[in-house]
CSV table of C-alpha atoms in Angstrom, one decimal:
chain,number,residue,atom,x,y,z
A,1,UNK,CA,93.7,161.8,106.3
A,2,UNK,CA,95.0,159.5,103.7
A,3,UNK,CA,93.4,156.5,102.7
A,4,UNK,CA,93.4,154.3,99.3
A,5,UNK,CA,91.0,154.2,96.9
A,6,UNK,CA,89.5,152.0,94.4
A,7,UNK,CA,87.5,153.9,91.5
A,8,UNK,CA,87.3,150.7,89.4
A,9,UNK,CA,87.3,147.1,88.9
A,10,UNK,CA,90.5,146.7,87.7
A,11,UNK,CA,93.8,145.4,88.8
A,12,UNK,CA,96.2,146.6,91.3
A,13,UNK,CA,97.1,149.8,89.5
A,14,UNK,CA,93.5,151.1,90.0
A,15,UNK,CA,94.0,151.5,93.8
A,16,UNK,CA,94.9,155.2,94.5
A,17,UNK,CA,96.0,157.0,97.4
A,18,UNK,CA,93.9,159.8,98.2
A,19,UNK,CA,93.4,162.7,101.0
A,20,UNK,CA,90.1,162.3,102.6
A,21,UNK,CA,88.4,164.1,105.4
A,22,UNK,CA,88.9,162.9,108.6
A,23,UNK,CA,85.8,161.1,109.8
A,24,UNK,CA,83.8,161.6,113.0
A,25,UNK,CA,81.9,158.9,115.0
A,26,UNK,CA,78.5,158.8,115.9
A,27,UNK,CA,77.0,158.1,119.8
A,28,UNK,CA,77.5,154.4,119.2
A,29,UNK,CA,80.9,154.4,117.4
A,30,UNK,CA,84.1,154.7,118.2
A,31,UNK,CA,87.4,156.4,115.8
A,32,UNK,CA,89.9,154.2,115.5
A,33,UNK,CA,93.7,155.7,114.2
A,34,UNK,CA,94.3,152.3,111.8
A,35,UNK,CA,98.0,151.4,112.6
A,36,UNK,CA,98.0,148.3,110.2
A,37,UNK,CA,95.4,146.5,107.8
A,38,UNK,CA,96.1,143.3,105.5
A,39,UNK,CA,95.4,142.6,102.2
A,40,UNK,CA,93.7,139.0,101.9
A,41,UNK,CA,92.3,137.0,98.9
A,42,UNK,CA,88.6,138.5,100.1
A,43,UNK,CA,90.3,142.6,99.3
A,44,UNK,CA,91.6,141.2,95.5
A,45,UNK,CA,88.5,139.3,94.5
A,46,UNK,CA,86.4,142.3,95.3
A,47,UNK,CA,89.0,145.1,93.7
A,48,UNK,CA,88.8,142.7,90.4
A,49,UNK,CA,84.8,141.8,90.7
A,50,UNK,CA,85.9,138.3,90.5
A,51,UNK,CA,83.7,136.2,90.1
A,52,UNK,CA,81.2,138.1,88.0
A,53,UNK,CA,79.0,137.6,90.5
A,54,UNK,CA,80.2,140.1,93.1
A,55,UNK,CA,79.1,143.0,90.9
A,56,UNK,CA,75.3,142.4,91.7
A,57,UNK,CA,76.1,142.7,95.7
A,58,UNK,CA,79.4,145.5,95.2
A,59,UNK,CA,78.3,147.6,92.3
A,60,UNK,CA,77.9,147.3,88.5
A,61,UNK,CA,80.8,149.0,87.3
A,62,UNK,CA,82.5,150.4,89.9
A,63,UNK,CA,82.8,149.2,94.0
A,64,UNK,CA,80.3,151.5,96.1
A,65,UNK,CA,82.5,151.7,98.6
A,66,UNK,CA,85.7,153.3,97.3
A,67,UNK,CA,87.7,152.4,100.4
A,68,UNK,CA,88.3,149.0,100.7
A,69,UNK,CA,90.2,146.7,103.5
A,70,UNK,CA,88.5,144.6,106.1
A,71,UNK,CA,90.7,143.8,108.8
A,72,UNK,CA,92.9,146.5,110.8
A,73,UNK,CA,94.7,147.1,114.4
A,74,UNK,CA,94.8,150.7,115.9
A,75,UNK,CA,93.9,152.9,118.7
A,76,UNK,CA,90.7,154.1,119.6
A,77,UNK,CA,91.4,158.4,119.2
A,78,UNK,CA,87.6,159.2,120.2
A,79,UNK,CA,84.4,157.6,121.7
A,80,UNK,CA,80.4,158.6,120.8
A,81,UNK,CA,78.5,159.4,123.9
A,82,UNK,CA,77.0,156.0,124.4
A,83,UNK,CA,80.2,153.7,124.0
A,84,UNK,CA,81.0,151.9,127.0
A,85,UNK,CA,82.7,148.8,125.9
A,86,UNK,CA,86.2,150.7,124.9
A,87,UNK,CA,88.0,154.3,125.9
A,88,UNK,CA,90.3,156.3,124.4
A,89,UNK,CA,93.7,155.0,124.1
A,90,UNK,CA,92.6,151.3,123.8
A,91,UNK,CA,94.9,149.3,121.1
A,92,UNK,CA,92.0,147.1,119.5
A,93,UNK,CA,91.9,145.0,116.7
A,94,UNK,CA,88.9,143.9,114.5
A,95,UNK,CA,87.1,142.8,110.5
A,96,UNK,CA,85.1,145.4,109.0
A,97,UNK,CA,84.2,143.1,106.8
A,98,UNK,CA,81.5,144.2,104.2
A,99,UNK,CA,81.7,148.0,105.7
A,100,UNK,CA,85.1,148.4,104.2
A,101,UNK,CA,87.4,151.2,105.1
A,102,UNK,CA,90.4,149.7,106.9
A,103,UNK,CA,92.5,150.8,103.8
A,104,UNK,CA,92.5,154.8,105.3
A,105,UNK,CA,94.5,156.0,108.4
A,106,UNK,CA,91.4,156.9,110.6
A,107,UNK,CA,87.8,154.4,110.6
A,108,UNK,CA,84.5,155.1,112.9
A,109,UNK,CA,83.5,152.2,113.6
A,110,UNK,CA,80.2,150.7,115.9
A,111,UNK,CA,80.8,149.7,119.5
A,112,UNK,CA,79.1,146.4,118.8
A,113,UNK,CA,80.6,145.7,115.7
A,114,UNK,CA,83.5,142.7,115.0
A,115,UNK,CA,85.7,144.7,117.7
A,116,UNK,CA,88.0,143.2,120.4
A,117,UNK,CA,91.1,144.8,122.8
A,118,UNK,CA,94.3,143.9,120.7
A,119,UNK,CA,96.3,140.5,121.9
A,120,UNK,CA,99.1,141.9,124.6
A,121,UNK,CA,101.8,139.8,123.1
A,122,UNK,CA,101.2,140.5,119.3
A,123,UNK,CA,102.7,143.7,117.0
A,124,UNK,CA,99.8,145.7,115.4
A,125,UNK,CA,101.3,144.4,111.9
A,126,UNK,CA,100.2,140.8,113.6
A,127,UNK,CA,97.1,141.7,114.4
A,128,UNK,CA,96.0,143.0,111.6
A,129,UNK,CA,96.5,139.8,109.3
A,130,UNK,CA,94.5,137.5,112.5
A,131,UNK,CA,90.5,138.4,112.1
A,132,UNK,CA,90.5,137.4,108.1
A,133,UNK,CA,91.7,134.3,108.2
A,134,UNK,CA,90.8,133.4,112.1
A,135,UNK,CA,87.0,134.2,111.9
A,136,UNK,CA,86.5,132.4,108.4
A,137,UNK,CA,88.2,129.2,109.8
A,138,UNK,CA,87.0,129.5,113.3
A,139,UNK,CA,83.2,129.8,111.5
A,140,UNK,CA,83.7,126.8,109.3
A,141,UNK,CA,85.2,124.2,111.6
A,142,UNK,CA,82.6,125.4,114.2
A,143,UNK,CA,79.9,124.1,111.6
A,144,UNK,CA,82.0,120.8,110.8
A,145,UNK,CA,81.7,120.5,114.7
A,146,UNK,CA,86.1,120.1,114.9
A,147,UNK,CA,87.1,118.0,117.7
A,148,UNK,CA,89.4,115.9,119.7
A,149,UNK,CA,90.3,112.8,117.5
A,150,UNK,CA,89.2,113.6,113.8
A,151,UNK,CA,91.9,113.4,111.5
A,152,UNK,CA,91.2,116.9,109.4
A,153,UNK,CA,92.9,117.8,106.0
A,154,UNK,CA,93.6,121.6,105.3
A,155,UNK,CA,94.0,122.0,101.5
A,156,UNK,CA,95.7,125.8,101.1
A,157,UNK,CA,97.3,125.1,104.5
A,158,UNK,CA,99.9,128.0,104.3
A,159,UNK,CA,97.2,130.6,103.7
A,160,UNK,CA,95.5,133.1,105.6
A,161,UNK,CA,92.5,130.8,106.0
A,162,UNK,CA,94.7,127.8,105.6
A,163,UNK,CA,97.5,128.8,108.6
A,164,UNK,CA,94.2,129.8,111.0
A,165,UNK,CA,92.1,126.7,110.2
A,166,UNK,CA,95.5,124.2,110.8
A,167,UNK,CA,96.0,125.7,114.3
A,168,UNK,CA,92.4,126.1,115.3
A,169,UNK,CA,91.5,122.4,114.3
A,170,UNK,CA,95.0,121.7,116.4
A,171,UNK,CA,93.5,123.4,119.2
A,172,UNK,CA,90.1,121.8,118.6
A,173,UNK,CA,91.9,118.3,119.2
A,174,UNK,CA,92.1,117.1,115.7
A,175,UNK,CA,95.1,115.5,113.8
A,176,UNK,CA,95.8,118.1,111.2
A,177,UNK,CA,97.3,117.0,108.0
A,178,UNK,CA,98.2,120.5,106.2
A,179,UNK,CA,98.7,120.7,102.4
A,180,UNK,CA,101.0,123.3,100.3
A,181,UNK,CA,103.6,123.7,98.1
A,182,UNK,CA,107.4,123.5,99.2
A,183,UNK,CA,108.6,126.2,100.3
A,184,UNK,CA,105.7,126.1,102.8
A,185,UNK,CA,106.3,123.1,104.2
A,186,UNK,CA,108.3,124.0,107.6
A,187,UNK,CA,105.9,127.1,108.4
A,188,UNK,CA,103.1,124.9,108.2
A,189,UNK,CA,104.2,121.9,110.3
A,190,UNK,CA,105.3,125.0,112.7
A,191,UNK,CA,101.9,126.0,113.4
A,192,UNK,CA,100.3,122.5,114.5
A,193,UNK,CA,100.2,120.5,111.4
A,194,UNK,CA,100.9,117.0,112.4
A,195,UNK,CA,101.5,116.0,108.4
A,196,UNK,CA,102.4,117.9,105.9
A,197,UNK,CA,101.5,117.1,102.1
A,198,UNK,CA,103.3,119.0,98.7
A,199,UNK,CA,100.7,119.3,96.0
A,200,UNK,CA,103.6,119.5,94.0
A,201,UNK,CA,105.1,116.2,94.5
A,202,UNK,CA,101.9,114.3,95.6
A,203,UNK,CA,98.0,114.2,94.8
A,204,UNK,CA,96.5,113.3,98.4
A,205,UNK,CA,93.7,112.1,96.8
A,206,UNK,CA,95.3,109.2,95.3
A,207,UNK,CA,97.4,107.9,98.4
A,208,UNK,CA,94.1,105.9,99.8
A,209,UNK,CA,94.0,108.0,102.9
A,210,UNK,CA,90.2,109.3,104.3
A,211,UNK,CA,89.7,112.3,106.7
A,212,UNK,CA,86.5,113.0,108.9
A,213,UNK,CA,87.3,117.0,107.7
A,214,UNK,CA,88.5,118.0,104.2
A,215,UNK,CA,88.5,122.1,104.7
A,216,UNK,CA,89.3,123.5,101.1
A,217,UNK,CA,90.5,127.1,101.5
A,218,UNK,CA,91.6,127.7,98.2
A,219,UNK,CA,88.9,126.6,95.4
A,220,UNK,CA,91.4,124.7,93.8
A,221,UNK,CA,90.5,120.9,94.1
A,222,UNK,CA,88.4,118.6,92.5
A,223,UNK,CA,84.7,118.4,94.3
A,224,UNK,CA,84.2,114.9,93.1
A,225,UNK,CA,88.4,113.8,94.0
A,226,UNK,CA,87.5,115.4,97.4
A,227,UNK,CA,84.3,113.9,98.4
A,228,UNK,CA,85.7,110.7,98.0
A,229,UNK,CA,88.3,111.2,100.5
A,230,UNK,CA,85.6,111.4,103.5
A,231,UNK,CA,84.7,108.7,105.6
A,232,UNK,CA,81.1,107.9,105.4
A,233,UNK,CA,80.3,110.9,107.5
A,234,UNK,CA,82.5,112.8,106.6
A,235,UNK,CA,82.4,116.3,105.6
A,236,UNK,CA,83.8,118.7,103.1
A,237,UNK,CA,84.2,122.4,103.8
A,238,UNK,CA,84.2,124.6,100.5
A,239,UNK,CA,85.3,127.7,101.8
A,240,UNK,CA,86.4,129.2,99.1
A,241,UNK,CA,83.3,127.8,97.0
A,242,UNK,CA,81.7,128.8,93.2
A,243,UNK,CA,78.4,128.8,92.8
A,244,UNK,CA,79.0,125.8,90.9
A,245,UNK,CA,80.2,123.8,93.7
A,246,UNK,CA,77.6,125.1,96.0
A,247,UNK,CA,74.6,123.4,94.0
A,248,UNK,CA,76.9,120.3,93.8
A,249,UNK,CA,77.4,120.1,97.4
A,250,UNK,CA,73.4,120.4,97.7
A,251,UNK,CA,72.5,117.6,96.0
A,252,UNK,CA,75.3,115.6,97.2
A,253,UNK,CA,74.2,116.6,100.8
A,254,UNK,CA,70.6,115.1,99.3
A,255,UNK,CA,72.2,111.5,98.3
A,256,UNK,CA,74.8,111.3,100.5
A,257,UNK,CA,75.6,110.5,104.2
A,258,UNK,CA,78.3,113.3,104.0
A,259,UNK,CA,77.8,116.8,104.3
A,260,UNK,CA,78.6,120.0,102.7
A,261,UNK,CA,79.6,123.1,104.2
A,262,UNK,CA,79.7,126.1,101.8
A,263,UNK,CA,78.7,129.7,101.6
A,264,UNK,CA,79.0,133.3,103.2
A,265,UNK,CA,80.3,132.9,106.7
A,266,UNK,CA,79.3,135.5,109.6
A,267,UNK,CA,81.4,136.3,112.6
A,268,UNK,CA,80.6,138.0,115.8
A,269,UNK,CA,82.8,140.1,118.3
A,270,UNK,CA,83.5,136.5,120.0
A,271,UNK,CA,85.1,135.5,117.2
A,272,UNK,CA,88.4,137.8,117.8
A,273,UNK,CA,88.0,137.5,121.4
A,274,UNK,CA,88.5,133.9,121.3
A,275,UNK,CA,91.4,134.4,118.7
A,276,UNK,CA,92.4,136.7,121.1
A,277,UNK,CA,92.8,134.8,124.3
A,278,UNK,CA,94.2,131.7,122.3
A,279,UNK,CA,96.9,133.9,120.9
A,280,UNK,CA,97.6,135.2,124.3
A,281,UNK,CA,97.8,131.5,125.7
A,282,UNK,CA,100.1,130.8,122.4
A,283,UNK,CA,97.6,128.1,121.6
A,284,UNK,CA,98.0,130.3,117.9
A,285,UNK,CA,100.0,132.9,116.5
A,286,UNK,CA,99.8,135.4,113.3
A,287,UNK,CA,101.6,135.1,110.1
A,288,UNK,CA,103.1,137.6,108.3
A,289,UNK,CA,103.6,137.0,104.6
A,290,UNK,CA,105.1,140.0,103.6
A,291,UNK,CA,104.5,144.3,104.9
A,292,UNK,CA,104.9,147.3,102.9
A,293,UNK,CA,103.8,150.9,103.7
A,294,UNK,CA,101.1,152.6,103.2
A,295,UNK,CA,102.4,155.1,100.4
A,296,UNK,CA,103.0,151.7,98.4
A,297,UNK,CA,99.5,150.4,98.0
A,298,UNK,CA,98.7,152.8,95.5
A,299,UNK,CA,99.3,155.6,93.3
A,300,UNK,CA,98.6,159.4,93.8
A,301,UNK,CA,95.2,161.2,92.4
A,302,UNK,CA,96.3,165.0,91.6
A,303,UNK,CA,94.7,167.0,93.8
């Protein structure tokens, strides 16, 4: 099978295509023939060990898992024994998240792992690009505790984080105030924003306006600029957080009425399968920025 490799840290020209044996699942896995897989701002920090830090969880000097990708949509070719969640044939979609290996045509994957039937109404390209940005958002806003009547402010809105988190807190029952550059503006306010904002033309956190959510998908804002944006009980979602601004948002948590939500997320199967249903209610939908095909992610290794 073919599948994309990445030997080093390094950039894009270090990811190679490369013919692998085709893998075979265990009892409690299922083979899944990957249709589609994205490439989010999780796959490029990891292929250029940026920040430092993901060395000392990835690998030293080179990733330890050469294939990389974490979200795909396929069909399940084979079941182990004991699988009785999915059969063959099933179009599923789901985030390998830290097992890697969505950048390949085949993956074994665990009956119980991030795993859900694919939405009826959405392409396998769509599908692909929803568990990324869906169960990071979904996670986060959970924690803020989202809901009916907050006025919320997505910084990074036309992201993959930034695009799930503006529909979800939509859905949630917030007023969602999105902010991105020009060009993004109409996509945004299509998916639920009820304001939009261009960084480009105006600093929102100089028009006197305070939000009950600041979600900040991007790690491009000012922590202190931020913070002061919240009501008094307000809080401030650093999902795209340094170490830096983790510590910060611990002792601010410490002298402060308003909180600070940072860190790895986790997501469950329930995740997707709520993504799932609200896509299939058209409470959301998937964005596509751009597709190539496979044969382009990377260059040959002579074999």
């Amino acid at each position: 099978m073919k599948t994309t490799v990445c030997l080093k840290y390094w950039p894009p020209e270090a990811l190679l295509l490369k013919a692998v044996e085709k893998p075979n699942p265990t009892d409690n896995e299922v083979l899944i023939r990957i249709f589609a897989t994205a490439v989010n701002s999780a796959d490029w920090r990891l292929r250029k060990a940026g920040p430092w830090a993901v060395r000392l969880f990835f690998g030293f000097t080179k990733p330890k898992k050469s294939i990389l990708g974490g979200a795909f949509s396929g069909e399940i070719e084979a079941v182990g024994k004991n699988v009785t969640r999915f059969k063959t044939g099933d179009q599923v979609f789901g985030s390998a998240r830290m097992r890697f290996g969505a950048y390949a045509d085949y993956t074994c994957f665990p009956e119980d792992g991030v795993l859900a039937i694919k939405p009826y109404n959405c392409s396998h390209k769509e599908s692909a690009t929803i568990p990324f940005g869906g169960t990071t958002a979904s996670y986060f806003l959970r924690k803020a505790n989202s809901k009916v009547g907050q006025k919320e402010l997505i910084y990074g809105a036309s992201g993959a984080i930034g695009t799930a988190a503006v529909q979800l807190a939509r859905y949630f029952g917030a007023e969602v105030t999105g902010v991105c550059s020009t060009s993004n503006l109409e996509m945004v306010k299509s998916v639920g924003a009820t304001n939009v904002i261009d960084y480009t033309k105006q600093d929102f956190t100089k028009n006197g306006e305070t939000y009950d959510v600041i979600f900040e998908t991007v790690n491009k804002l000012s922590f202190s600029k931020s913070i002061r944006c919240l009501y008094q009980q307000g809080v401030l979602i650093l999902g795209a957080g340094n170490v830096s601004q983790v510590l910060q948002g611990l002792w601010h948590a410490i002298i402060s009425s308003r909180k600070v939500i940072t860190g790895v997320m986790s997501e469950v199967a329930n995740d997707i399968i709520l993504l799932k249903e609200l896509i299939e209610q058209e409470h959301y939908k998937a964005i596509v920025d751009r597709s190539y095909p496979f044969e382009k992610m990377g260059g040959h290794i002579p074999m």
